[in-house]
Coordinates of C-alpha atoms and ligand atoms in Angstrom, one line a residue:
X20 CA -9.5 3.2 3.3
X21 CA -10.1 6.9 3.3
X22 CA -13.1 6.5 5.3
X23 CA -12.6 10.1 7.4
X24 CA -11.1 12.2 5.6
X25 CA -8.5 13.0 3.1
X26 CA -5.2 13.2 4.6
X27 CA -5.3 9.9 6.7
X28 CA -6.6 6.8 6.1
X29 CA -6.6 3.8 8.4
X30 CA -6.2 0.4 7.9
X31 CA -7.7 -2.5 10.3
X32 CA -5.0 -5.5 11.0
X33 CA -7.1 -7.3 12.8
X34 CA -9.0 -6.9 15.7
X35 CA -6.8 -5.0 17.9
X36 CA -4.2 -3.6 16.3
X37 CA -5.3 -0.3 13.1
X38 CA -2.5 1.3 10.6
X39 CA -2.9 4.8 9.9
X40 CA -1.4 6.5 7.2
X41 CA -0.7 10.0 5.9
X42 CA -1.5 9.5 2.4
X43 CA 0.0 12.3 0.7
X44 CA 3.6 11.7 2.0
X45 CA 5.5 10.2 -0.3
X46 CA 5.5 6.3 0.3
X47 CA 9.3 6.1 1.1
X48 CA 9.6 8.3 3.4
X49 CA 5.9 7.8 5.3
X50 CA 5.8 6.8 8.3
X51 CA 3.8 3.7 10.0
X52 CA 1.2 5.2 12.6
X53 CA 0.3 2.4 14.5
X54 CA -3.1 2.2 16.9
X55 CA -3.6 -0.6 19.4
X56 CA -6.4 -1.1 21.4
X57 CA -6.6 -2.4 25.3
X58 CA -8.6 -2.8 27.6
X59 CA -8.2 0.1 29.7
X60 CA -6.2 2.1 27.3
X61 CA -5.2 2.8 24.4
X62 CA -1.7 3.3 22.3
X63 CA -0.7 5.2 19.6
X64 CA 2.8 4.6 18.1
X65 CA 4.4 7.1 16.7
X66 CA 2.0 10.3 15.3
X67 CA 3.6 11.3 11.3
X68 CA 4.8 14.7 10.5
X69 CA 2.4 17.1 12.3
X70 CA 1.0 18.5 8.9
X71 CA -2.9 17.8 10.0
X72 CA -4.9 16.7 13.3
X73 CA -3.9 13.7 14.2
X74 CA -6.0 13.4 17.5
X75 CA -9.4 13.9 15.7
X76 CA -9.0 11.4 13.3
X77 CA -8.2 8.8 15.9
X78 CA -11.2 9.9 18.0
X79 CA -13.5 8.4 15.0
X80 CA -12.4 4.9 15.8
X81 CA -10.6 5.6 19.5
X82 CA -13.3 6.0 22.3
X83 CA -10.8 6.0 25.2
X84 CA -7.7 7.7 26.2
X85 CA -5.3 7.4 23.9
X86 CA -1.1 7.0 25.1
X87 CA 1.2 8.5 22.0
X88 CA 4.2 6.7 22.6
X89 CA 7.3 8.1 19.8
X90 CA 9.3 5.4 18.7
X91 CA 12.3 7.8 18.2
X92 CA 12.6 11.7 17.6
X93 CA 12.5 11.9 13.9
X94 CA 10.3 14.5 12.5
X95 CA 7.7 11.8 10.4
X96 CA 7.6 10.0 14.2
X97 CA 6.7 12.2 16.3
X98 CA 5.0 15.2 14.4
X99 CA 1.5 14.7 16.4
X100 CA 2.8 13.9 19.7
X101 CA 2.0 17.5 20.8
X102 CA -1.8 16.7 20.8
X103 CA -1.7 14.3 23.1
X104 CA -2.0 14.8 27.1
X105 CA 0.6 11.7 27.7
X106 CA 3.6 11.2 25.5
X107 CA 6.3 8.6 26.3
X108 CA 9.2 7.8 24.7
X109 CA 12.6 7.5 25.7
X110 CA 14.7 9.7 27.8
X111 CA 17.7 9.2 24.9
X112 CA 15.7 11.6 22.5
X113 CA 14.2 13.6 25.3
X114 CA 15.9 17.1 24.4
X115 CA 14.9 16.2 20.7
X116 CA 11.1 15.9 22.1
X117 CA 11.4 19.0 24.2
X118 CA 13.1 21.5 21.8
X119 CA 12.5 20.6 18.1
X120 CA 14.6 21.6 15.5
X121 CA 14.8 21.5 11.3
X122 CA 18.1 19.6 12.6
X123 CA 18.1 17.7 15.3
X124 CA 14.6 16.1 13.6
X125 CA 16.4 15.4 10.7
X126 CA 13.6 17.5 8.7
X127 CA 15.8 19.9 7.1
X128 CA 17.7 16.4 5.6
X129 CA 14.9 15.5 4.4
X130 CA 11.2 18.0 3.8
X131 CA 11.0 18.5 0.3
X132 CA 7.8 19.2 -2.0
X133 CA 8.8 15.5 -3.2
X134 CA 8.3 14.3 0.1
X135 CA 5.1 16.3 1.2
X136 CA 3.1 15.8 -1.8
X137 CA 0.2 18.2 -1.6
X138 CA -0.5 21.1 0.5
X139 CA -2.3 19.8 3.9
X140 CA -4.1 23.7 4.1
X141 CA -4.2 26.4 2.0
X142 CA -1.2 28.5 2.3
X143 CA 0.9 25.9 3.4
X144 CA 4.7 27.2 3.0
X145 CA 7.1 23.9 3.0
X146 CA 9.6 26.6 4.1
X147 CA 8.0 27.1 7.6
X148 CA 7.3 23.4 8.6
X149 CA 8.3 22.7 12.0
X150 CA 7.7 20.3 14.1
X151 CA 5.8 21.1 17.4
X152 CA 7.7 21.1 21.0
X153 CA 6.1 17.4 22.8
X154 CA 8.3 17.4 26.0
X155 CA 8.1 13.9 27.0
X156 CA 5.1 12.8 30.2
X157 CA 6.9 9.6 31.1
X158 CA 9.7 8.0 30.3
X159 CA 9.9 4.7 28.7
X160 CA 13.0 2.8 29.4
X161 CA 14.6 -1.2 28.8
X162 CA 12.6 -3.6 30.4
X163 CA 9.2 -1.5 31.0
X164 CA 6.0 -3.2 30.6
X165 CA 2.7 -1.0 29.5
X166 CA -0.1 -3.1 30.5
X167 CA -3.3 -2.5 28.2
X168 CA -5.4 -4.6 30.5
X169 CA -5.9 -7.6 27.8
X170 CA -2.1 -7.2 26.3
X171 CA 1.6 -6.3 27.8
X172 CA 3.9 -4.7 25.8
X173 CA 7.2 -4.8 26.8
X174 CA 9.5 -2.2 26.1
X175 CA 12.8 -2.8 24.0
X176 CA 15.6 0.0 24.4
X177 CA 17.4 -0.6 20.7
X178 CA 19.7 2.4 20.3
X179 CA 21.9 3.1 17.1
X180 CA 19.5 4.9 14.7
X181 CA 18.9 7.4 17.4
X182 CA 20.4 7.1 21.1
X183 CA 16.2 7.1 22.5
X184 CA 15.0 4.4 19.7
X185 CA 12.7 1.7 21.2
X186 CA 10.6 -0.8 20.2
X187 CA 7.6 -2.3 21.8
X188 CA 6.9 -6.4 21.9
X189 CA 4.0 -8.4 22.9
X190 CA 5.7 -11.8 24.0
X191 CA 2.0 -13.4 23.8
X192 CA 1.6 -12.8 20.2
X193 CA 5.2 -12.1 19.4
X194 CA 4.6 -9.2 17.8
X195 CA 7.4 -6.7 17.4
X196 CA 6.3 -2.7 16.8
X197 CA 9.7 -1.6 15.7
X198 CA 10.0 2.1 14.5
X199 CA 13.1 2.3 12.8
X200 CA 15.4 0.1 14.2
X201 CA 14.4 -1.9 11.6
X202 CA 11.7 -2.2 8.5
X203 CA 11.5 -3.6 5.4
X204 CA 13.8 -0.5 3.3
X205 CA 17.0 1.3 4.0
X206 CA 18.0 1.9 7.3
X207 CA 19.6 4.8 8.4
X208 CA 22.7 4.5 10.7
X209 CA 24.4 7.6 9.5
X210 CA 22.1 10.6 10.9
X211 CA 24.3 12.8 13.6
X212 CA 23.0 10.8 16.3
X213 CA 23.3 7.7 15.0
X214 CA 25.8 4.8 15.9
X215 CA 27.3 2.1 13.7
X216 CA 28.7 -0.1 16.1
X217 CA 25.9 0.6 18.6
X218 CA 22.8 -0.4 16.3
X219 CA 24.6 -3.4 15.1
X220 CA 24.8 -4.7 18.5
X221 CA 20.7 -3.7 18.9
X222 CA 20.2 -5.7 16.0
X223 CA 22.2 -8.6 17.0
X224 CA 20.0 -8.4 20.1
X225 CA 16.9 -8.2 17.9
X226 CA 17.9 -11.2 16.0
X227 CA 17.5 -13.9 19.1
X228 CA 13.9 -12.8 19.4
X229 CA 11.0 -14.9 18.4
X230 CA 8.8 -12.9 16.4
X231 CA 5.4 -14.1 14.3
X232 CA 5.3 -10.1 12.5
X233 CA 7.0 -7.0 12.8
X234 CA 5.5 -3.9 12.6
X235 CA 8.0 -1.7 11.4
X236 CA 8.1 2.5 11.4
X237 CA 8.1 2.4 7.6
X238 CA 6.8 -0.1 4.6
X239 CA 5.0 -3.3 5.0
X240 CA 5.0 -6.1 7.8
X241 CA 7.4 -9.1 7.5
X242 CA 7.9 -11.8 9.6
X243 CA 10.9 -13.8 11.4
X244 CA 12.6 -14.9 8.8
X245 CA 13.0 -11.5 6.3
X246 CA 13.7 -9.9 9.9
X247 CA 16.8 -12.1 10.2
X248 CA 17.7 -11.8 6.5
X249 CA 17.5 -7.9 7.0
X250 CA 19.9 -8.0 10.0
X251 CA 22.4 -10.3 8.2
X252 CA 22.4 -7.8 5.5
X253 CA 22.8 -5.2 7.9
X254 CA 25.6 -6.6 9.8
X255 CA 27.2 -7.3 6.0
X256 CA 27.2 -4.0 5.9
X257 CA 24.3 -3.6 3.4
X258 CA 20.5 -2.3 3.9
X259 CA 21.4 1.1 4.4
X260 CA 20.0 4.1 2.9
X261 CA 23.4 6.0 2.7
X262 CA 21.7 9.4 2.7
X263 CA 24.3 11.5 4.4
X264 CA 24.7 15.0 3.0
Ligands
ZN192 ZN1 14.1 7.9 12.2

């Protein structure tokens, strides 16, 4: 851990796939910066806040081109998108990618000193965050396949947190990168672009999948079992954060 430098650190799964973290962001709200390495390429989903450089930390362990793919437009998802030369993502958050706000991030909801934890520079003002324009370079849509050469991801349109939410799954290994459609916490389906009704039905759709581990955009990896537990919870109409203002 910590091997590069003090704000990330970066955590090998196994022998394809790395975690990165932001370890200064308080752990509930940090999000899960996931690397995967192919063959021809690779992918990083989702980038954190923004606060530091994500680029040149990945260029320590990345030594080809790197795809930033944003699982959603959140503000802790996609804060490091703008350093990257392709960015994909879904057209459903597309304006959100494009043009940025304190709102339509959900950043003024949620940027607090409790949430960024220490300053990532000197004179860092919590007042002026912002996260950085990353107008999307292709679009990611239901039913896409990204082909890394040794590993196909296919991509999974889940809307309901967030009308663009996706999620990426590699039917070989059954792995499931999920953002936040769903991980092992709270979810949110009260943000002013979410949908009830609309991420119930992408998590009934989620439950028929066979999955060995999901990689979720927040707290630790689970497997196929918790994921159907957190569903049936959700569709209970429990496992949600409840944060609305
Ligand atoms: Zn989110």
């Amino acid at each position: 851990m910590n091997e590069f430098n003090k704000w990330f650190s970066v955590t090998r799964i196994d022998e394809h796939i790395s975690l990165i973290h932001e370890n200064h962001i308080a752990s509930w709200m940090r999000c899960n910066i996931w690397h995967i390495r192919g063959r021809h390429r690779d992918l990083l989903i989702d980038s954190g806040m923004g606060l530091v450089p994500l680029k040149p930390f990945v260029s320590r362990f990345s030594d080809q081109s790197v795809t930033a793919i944003s699982s959603h437009g959140h503000f802790d998802h996609m804060g490091g998108a703008h350093e990257f030369e392709h960015h994909w993502g879904h057209p459903g958050d597309s304006n959100i990618y494009a043009n940025p706000t304190g709102c339509n991030t959900l950043a003024d909801d949620f940027v607090s000193a409790e949430v960024i934890k220490t300053d990532p520079f000197d004179g860092f003002d919590i007042a002026e965050y912002r996260v950085k324009p990353a107008p999307l370079t292709g679009y990611l849509d239901d039913g896409d396949i990204i082909d890394l050469g040794d590993r196909i991801l296919h991509v999974l349109h889940l809307p309901g947190h967030s009308p663009g939410s996706i999620a990426l799954y590699d039917p070989a290994e059954k792995t499931l990168f999920s953002g936040d459609i769903i991980y092992d916490g709270g979810l949110i389906d009260d943000a002013y672009h979410s949908s009830t009704e609309i991420y119930e039905e992408s998590l009934r759709r989620l439950r028929e999948l066979p999955v060995s581990v999901v990689h979720g955009g927040h707290e630790g990896s689970f497997g196929q079992s918790r994921m159907i537990e957190l569903i049936d919870l959700f569709l209970a109409g429990g496992q949600r954060l409840g944060w609305t203002k």
